[in-house]
JSON list of C-alpha atoms in Angstrom, two decimals:
[
{"chain": "A", "resi": 1, "resn": "MET", "atom": "CA", "xyz": [0.01, -0.03, -0.02]},
{"chain": "A", "resi": 2, "resn": "ASN", "atom": "CA", "xyz": [1.42, 3.35, -1.03]},
{"chain": "A", "resi": 3, "resn": "CYS", "atom": "CA", "xyz": [0.74, 6.17, 1.41]},
{"chain": "A", "resi": 4, "resn": "THR", "atom": "CA", "xyz": [2.00, 9.67, 1.25]},
{"chain": "A", "resi": 5, "resn": "VAL", "atom": "CA", "xyz": [2.36, 12.04, 4.15]},
{"chain": "A", "resi": 6, "resn": "SER", "atom": "CA", "xyz": [0.48, 15.31, 3.83]},
{"chain": "A", "resi": 7, "resn": "PRO", "atom": "CA", "xyz": [2.32, 18.37, 5.02]},
{"chain": "A", "resi": 8, "resn": "ARG", "atom": "CA", "xyz": [0.96, 19.66, 8.30]},
{"chain": "A", "resi": 9, "resn": "LEU", "atom": "CA", "xyz": [0.41, 23.35, 8.67]},
{"chain": "A", "resi": 10, "resn": "THR", "atom": "CA", "xyz": [1.10, 24.60, 12.19]},
{"chain": "A", "resi": 11, "resn": "ARG", "atom": "CA", "xyz": [1.53, 28.04, 13.53]},
{"chain": "A", "resi": 12, "resn": "GLY", "atom": "CA", "xyz": [4.86, 29.33, 12.27]},
{"chain": "A", "resi": 13, "resn": "THR", "atom": "CA", "xyz": [5.13, 26.92, 9.31]},
{"chain": "A", "resi": 14, "resn": "PRO", "atom": "CA", "xyz": [6.28, 29.00, 6.38]},
{"chain": "A", "resi": 15, "resn": "PHE", "atom": "CA", "xyz": [3.67, 29.05, 3.58]},
{"chain": "A", "resi": 16, "resn": "ALA", "atom": "CA", "xyz": [6.32, 28.20, 0.97]},
{"chain": "A", "resi": 17, "resn": "ALA", "atom": "CA", "xyz": [7.56, 25.23, 3.00]},
{"chain": "A", "resi": 18, "resn": "ALA", "atom": "CA", "xyz": [4.02, 23.82, 3.15]},
{"chain": "A", "resi": 19, "resn": "LEU", "atom": "CA", "xyz": [3.65, 24.27, -0.64]},
{"chain": "A", "resi": 20, "resn": "LEU", "atom": "CA", "xyz": [6.89, 22.39, -1.25]},
{"chain": "A", "resi": 21, "resn": "GLY", "atom": "CA", "xyz": [5.58, 19.53, 0.82]},
{"chain": "A", "resi": 22, "resn": "LEU", "atom": "CA", "xyz": [2.54, 19.37, -1.49]},
{"chain": "A", "resi": 23, "resn": "GLY", "atom": "CA", "xyz": [4.70, 19.33, -4.60]},
{"chain": "A", "resi": 24, "resn": "LEU", "atom": "CA", "xyz": [3.63, 22.86, -5.51]},
{"chain": "A", "resi": 25, "resn": "SER", "atom": "CA", "xyz": [5.60, 26.04, -5.92]},
{"chain": "A", "resi": 26, "resn": "ALA", "atom": "CA", "xyz": [4.40, 29.57, -5.47]},
{"chain": "A", "resi": 27, "resn": "VAL", "atom": "CA", "xyz": [5.05, 31.59, -8.59]},
{"chain": "A", "resi": 28, "resn": "THR", "atom": "CA", "xyz": [4.84, 35.30, -8.32]},
{"chain": "A", "resi": 29, "resn": "GLY", "atom": "CA", "xyz": [5.71, 38.15, -10.53]},
{"chain": "A", "resi": 30, "resn": "ASN", "atom": "CA", "xyz": [8.10, 40.27, -8.49]},
{"chain": "A", "resi": 31, "resn": "PRO", "atom": "CA", "xyz": [6.38, 43.49, -7.63]},
{"chain": "A", "resi": 32, "resn": "ALA", "atom": "CA", "xyz": [7.10, 45.15, -10.92]},
{"chain": "A", "resi": 33, "resn": "SER", "atom": "CA", "xyz": [7.73, 48.83, -10.97]},
{"chain": "A", "resi": 34, "resn": "ALA", "atom": "CA", "xyz": [5.87, 50.73, -13.67]},
{"chain": "A", "resi": 35, "resn": "GLU", "atom": "CA", "xyz": [9.09, 51.79, -15.39]},
{"chain": "A", "resi": 36, "resn": "GLY", "atom": "CA", "xyz": [12.57, 50.47, -16.03]},
{"chain": "A", "resi": 37, "resn": "VAL", "atom": "CA", "xyz": [15.67, 51.31, -18.06]},
{"chain": "A", "resi": 38, "resn": "GLY", "atom": "CA", "xyz": [17.94, 48.63, -19.43]},
{"chain": "A", "resi": 39, "resn": "ILE", "atom": "CA", "xyz": [18.94, 46.50, -22.42]},
{"chain": "A", "resi": 40, "resn": "ALA", "atom": "CA", "xyz": [16.38, 45.08, -24.83]},
{"chain": "A", "resi": 41, "resn": "SER", "atom": "CA", "xyz": [16.94, 42.24, -27.21]},
{"chain": "A", "resi": 42, "resn": "PHE", "atom": "CA", "xyz": [14.68, 40.68, -29.80]},
{"chain": "A", "resi": 43, "resn": "TYR", "atom": "CA", "xyz": [13.63, 37.19, -30.78]},
{"chain": "A", "resi": 44, "resn": "GLY", "atom": "CA", "xyz": [12.05, 35.51, -33.78]},
{"chain": "A", "resi": 45, "resn": "GLY", "atom": "CA", "xyz": [13.32, 33.14, -36.44]},
{"chain": "A", "resi": 46, "resn": "ARG", "atom": "CA", "xyz": [13.01, 29.56, -35.30]},
{"chain": "A", "resi": 47, "resn": "LEU", "atom": "CA", "xyz": [10.68, 30.54, -32.43]},
{"chain": "A", "resi": 48, "resn": "HIS", "atom": "CA", "xyz": [8.08, 31.95, -34.90]},
{"chain": "A", "resi": 49, "resn": "GLY", "atom": "CA", "xyz": [4.92, 29.90, -34.57]},
{"chain": "A", "resi": 50, "resn": "GLY", "atom": "CA", "xyz": [5.91, 28.32, -31.30]},
{"chain": "A", "resi": 51, "resn": "PRO", "atom": "CA", "xyz": [3.97, 28.63, -28.02]},
{"chain": "A", "resi": 52, "resn": "THR", "atom": "CA", "xyz": [4.30, 31.65, -25.72]},
{"chain": "A", "resi": 53, "resn": "ALA", "atom": "CA", "xyz": [3.75, 31.73, -21.94]},
{"chain": "A", "resi": 54, "resn": "SER", "atom": "CA", "xyz": [0.25, 33.14, -22.60]},
{"chain": "A", "resi": 55, "resn": "GLY", "atom": "CA", "xyz": [-0.62, 30.08, -24.76]},
{"chain": "A", "resi": 56, "resn": "GLU", "atom": "CA", "xyz": [-0.85, 31.95, -28.00]},
{"chain": "A", "resi": 57, "resn": "ARG", "atom": "CA", "xyz": [1.44, 31.23, -30.98]},
{"chain": "A", "resi": 58, "resn": "PHE", "atom": "CA", "xyz": [4.46, 33.54, -31.25]},
{"chain": "A", "resi": 59, "resn": "ASN", "atom": "CA", "xyz": [4.28, 35.89, -34.23]},
{"chain": "A", "resi": 60, "resn": "GLN", "atom": "CA", "xyz": [7.66, 37.55, -34.83]},
{"chain": "A", "resi": 61, "resn": "ASN", "atom": "CA", "xyz": [5.95, 40.36, -36.75]},
{"chain": "A", "resi": 62, "resn": "ALA", "atom": "CA", "xyz": [3.36, 41.20, -34.03]},
{"chain": "A", "resi": 63, "resn": "MET", "atom": "CA", "xyz": [3.87, 44.04, -31.52]},
{"chain": "A", "resi": 64, "resn": "THR", "atom": "CA", "xyz": [4.53, 41.81, -28.52]},
{"chain": "A", "resi": 65, "resn": "ALA", "atom": "CA", "xyz": [7.25, 41.24, -25.94]},
{"chain": "A", "resi": 66, "resn": "ALA", "atom": "CA", "xyz": [8.48, 38.99, -23.21]},
{"chain": "A", "resi": 67, "resn": "HIS", "atom": "CA", "xyz": [9.03, 40.29, -19.64]},
{"chain": "A", "resi": 68, "resn": "ARG", "atom": "CA", "xyz": [9.98, 38.37, -16.54]},
{"chain": "A", "resi": 69, "resn": "SER", "atom": "CA", "xyz": [7.43, 39.86, -14.14]},
{"chain": "A", "resi": 70, "resn": "TYR", "atom": "CA", "xyz": [4.84, 42.10, -15.82]},
{"chain": "A", "resi": 71, "resn": "PRO", "atom": "CA", "xyz": [1.47, 40.32, -15.97]},
{"chain": "A", "resi": 72, "resn": "LEU", "atom": "CA", "xyz": [0.67, 38.65, -19.26]},
{"chain": "A", "resi": 73, "resn": "GLY", "atom": "CA", "xyz": [-1.57, 40.96, -21.29]},
{"chain": "A", "resi": 74, "resn": "SER", "atom": "CA", "xyz": [0.04, 44.10, -19.87]},
{"chain": "A", "resi": 75, "resn": "ARG", "atom": "CA", "xyz": [0.66, 46.95, -22.29]},
{"chain": "A", "resi": 76, "resn": "VAL", "atom": "CA", "xyz": [4.04, 48.64, -22.32]},
{"chain": "A", "resi": 77, "resn": "LYS", "atom": "CA", "xyz": [5.57, 51.59, -24.05]},
{"chain": "A", "resi": 78, "resn": "VAL", "atom": "CA", "xyz": [9.14, 50.87, -25.08]},
{"chain": "A", "resi": 79, "resn": "THR", "atom": "CA", "xyz": [11.43, 53.71, -26.11]},
{"chain": "A", "resi": 80, "resn": "ASN", "atom": "CA", "xyz": [14.86, 53.21, -27.73]},
{"chain": "A", "resi": 81, "resn": "LEU", "atom": "CA", "xyz": [17.00, 55.68, -25.84]},
{"chain": "A", "resi": 82, "resn": "ASN", "atom": "CA", "xyz": [19.58, 55.76, -28.66]},
{"chain": "A", "resi": 83, "resn": "ASN", "atom": "CA", "xyz": [17.18, 57.14, -31.32]},
{"chain": "A", "resi": 84, "resn": "GLY", "atom": "CA", "xyz": [13.97, 58.16, -29.49]},
{"chain": "A", "resi": 85, "resn": "LYS", "atom": "CA", "xyz": [11.71, 55.71, -31.40]},
{"chain": "A", "resi": 86, "resn": "THR", "atom": "CA", "xyz": [8.78, 54.33, -29.38]},
{"chain": "A", "resi": 87, "resn": "VAL", "atom": "CA", "xyz": [6.40, 51.42, -29.79]},
{"chain": "A", "resi": 88, "resn": "MET", "atom": "CA", "xyz": [3.42, 50.10, -27.80]},
{"chain": "A", "resi": 89, "resn": "LEU", "atom": "CA", "xyz": [3.66, 46.35, -27.08]},
{"chain": "A", "resi": 90, "resn": "ARG", "atom": "CA", "xyz": [1.62, 43.67, -25.32]},
{"chain": "A", "resi": 91, "resn": "ILE", "atom": "CA", "xyz": [3.39, 41.25, -22.94]},
{"chain": "A", "resi": 92, "resn": "ASN", "atom": "CA", "xyz": [2.54, 37.73, -24.01]},
{"chain": "A", "resi": 93, "resn": "ASP", "atom": "CA", "xyz": [5.64, 35.80, -23.05]},
{"chain": "A", "resi": 94, "resn": "ARG", "atom": "CA", "xyz": [8.28, 35.33, -20.32]},
{"chain": "A", "resi": 95, "resn": "GLY", "atom": "CA", "xyz": [11.94, 36.31, -20.54]},
{"chain": "A", "resi": 96, "resn": "PRO", "atom": "CA", "xyz": [14.54, 37.46, -21.27]},
{"chain": "A", "resi": 97, "resn": "TYR", "atom": "CA", "xyz": [16.69, 34.92, -19.53]},
{"chain": "A", "resi": 98, "resn": "VAL", "atom": "CA", "xyz": [20.01, 36.66, -20.19]},
{"chain": "A", "resi": 99, "resn": "ARG", "atom": "CA", "xyz": [21.58, 38.67, -17.33]},
{"chain": "A", "resi": 100, "resn": "GLY", "atom": "CA", "xyz": [21.34, 42.40, -17.79]},
{"chain": "A", "resi": 101, "resn": "ARG", "atom": "CA", "xyz": [18.40, 42.41, -20.22]},
{"chain": "A", "resi": 102, "resn": "ILE", "atom": "CA", "xyz": [15.02, 43.71, -19.18]},
{"chain": "A", "resi": 103, "resn": "ILE", "atom": "CA", "xyz": [12.77, 42.92, -22.12]},
{"chain": "A", "resi": 104, "resn": "ASP", "atom": "CA", "xyz": [12.72, 40.72, -25.25]},
{"chain": "A", "resi": 105, "resn": "VAL", "atom": "CA", "xyz": [10.70, 42.26, -28.08]},
{"chain": "A", "resi": 106, "resn": "SER", "atom": "CA", "xyz": [9.44, 40.64, -31.25]},
{"chain": "A", "resi": 107, "resn": "ARG", "atom": "CA", "xyz": [11.42, 41.07, -34.42]},
{"chain": "A", "resi": 108, "resn": "GLY", "atom": "CA", "xyz": [8.71, 43.42, -35.78]},
{"chain": "A", "resi": 109, "resn": "ALA", "atom": "CA", "xyz": [8.99, 45.64, -32.65]},
{"chain": "A", "resi": 110, "resn": "ALA", "atom": "CA", "xyz": [12.77, 45.68, -32.93]},
{"chain": "A", "resi": 111, "resn": "SER", "atom": "CA", "xyz": [12.50, 46.78, -36.54]},
{"chain": "A", "resi": 112, "resn": "GLN", "atom": "CA", "xyz": [10.26, 49.68, -35.60]},
{"chain": "A", "resi": 113, "resn": "LEU", "atom": "CA", "xyz": [12.57, 50.55, -32.68]},
{"chain": "A", "resi": 114, "resn": "GLY", "atom": "CA", "xyz": [15.51, 50.52, -35.12]},
{"chain": "A", "resi": 115, "resn": "PHE", "atom": "CA", "xyz": [17.82, 47.92, -33.56]},
{"chain": "A", "resi": 116, "resn": "ILE", "atom": "CA", "xyz": [17.64, 44.90, -35.88]},
{"chain": "A", "resi": 117, "resn": "ALA", "atom": "CA", "xyz": [21.21, 45.45, -37.07]},
{"chain": "A", "resi": 118, "resn": "SER", "atom": "CA", "xyz": [22.72, 45.84, -33.60]},
{"chain": "A", "resi": 119, "resn": "GLY", "atom": "CA", "xyz": [20.53, 43.22, -31.92]},
{"chain": "A", "resi": 120, "resn": "LEU", "atom": "CA", "xyz": [20.44, 45.16, -28.67]},
{"chain": "A", "resi": 121, "resn": "ALA", "atom": "CA", "xyz": [19.35, 48.64, -27.51]},
{"chain": "A", "resi": 122, "resn": "LYS", "atom": "CA", "xyz": [19.17, 50.66, -24.35]},
{"chain": "A", "resi": 123, "resn": "VAL", "atom": "CA", "xyz": [15.45, 51.21, -23.69]},
{"chain": "A", "resi": 124, "resn": "ARG", "atom": "CA", "xyz": [12.96, 52.64, -21.30]},
{"chain": "A", "resi": 125, "resn": "VAL", "atom": "CA", "xyz": [9.99, 50.30, -20.54]},
{"chain": "A", "resi": 126, "resn": "GLU", "atom": "CA", "xyz": [6.87, 51.83, -19.10]},
{"chain": "A", "resi": 127, "resn": "ARG", "atom": "CA", "xyz": [3.72, 49.92, -18.17]},
{"chain": "A", "resi": 128, "resn": "VAL", "atom": "CA", "xyz": [0.62, 51.76, -19.37]},
{"chain": "A", "resi": 129, "resn": "GLY", "atom": "CA", "xyz": [-3.08, 51.45, -18.78]},
{"chain": "A", "resi": 130, "resn": "ALA", "atom": "CA", "xyz": [-5.09, 50.30, -15.83]},
{"chain": "A", "resi": 131, "resn": "ASN", "atom": "CA", "xyz": [-3.26, 48.71, -12.91]},
{"chain": "A", "resi": 132, "resn": "ALA", "atom": "CA", "xyz": [0.16, 49.75, -14.29]},
{"chain": "A", "resi": 133, "resn": "ASP", "atom": "CA", "xyz": [1.64, 49.44, -10.79]},
{"chain": "A", "resi": 134, "resn": "ALA", "atom": "CA", "xyz": [-0.08, 46.16, -9.85]},
{"chain": "A", "resi": 135, "resn": "ALA", "atom": "CA", "xyz": [2.06, 43.01, -9.45]},
{"chain": "A", "resi": 136, "resn": "GLU", "atom": "CA", "xyz": [1.01, 39.72, -10.90]},
{"chain": "A", "resi": 137, "resn": "PRO", "atom": "CA", "xyz": [-1.06, 37.61, -8.52]},
{"chain": "A", "resi": 138, "resn": "VAL", "atom": "CA", "xyz": [0.34, 34.46, -6.95]},
{"chain": "A", "resi": 139, "resn": "ARG", "atom": "CA", "xyz": [-0.61, 31.29, -8.79]},
{"chain": "A", "resi": 140, "resn": "MET", "atom": "CA", "xyz": [0.15, 27.62, -8.03]},
{"chain": "A", "resi": 141, "resn": "VAL", "atom": "CA", "xyz": [1.98, 25.34, -10.48]},
{"chain": "A", "resi": 142, "resn": "GLU", "atom": "CA", "xyz": [2.82, 21.64, -10.23]},
{"chain": "A", "resi": 143, "resn": "ARG", "atom": "CA", "xyz": [6.52, 20.96, -9.62]}
]
C-alpha cells in the first residue's frame, strides 16, 4: 500500500515550505515597478509559430514582448533611448533569460525601434493602462 504524508500546517510553518511539501511552488511576478531602463533584445526566427507563456502562438511580426514579471496581457511603451523611437507592445511571453536584459521584443517591434542590425538597444520600458503598478497575482503550479 502506497501512502504519502500530507504536510501539516502549524503556527509558524512558512507558507512556501508547506507548498513544497505538497509538490507545489508559489510563482509570483516580482512586484514590478511601472518603469525600467535597461537593455532590450529581440527574438524571432525559429521561435516563430511556437507557443508563448500566454498560450498563443508567437508571431515575430506582431507588436509583442517577453518580460519576466509584468502580468501577461500588460501593455508597455518601449522607447529606444539611442534614437527616440517608441512602440506600444503587449506582454505575451516570459523572458529574457539573459543577465542584464529587461525585455525581449518581437522582431517586428525591434525593426520599428531601429535595432535589428545591432541586436540590442538601451530602452525605457513603461507599463501603461489600468493597474500599471499592480504586481502579478500568486498562482500555483505543479513541480
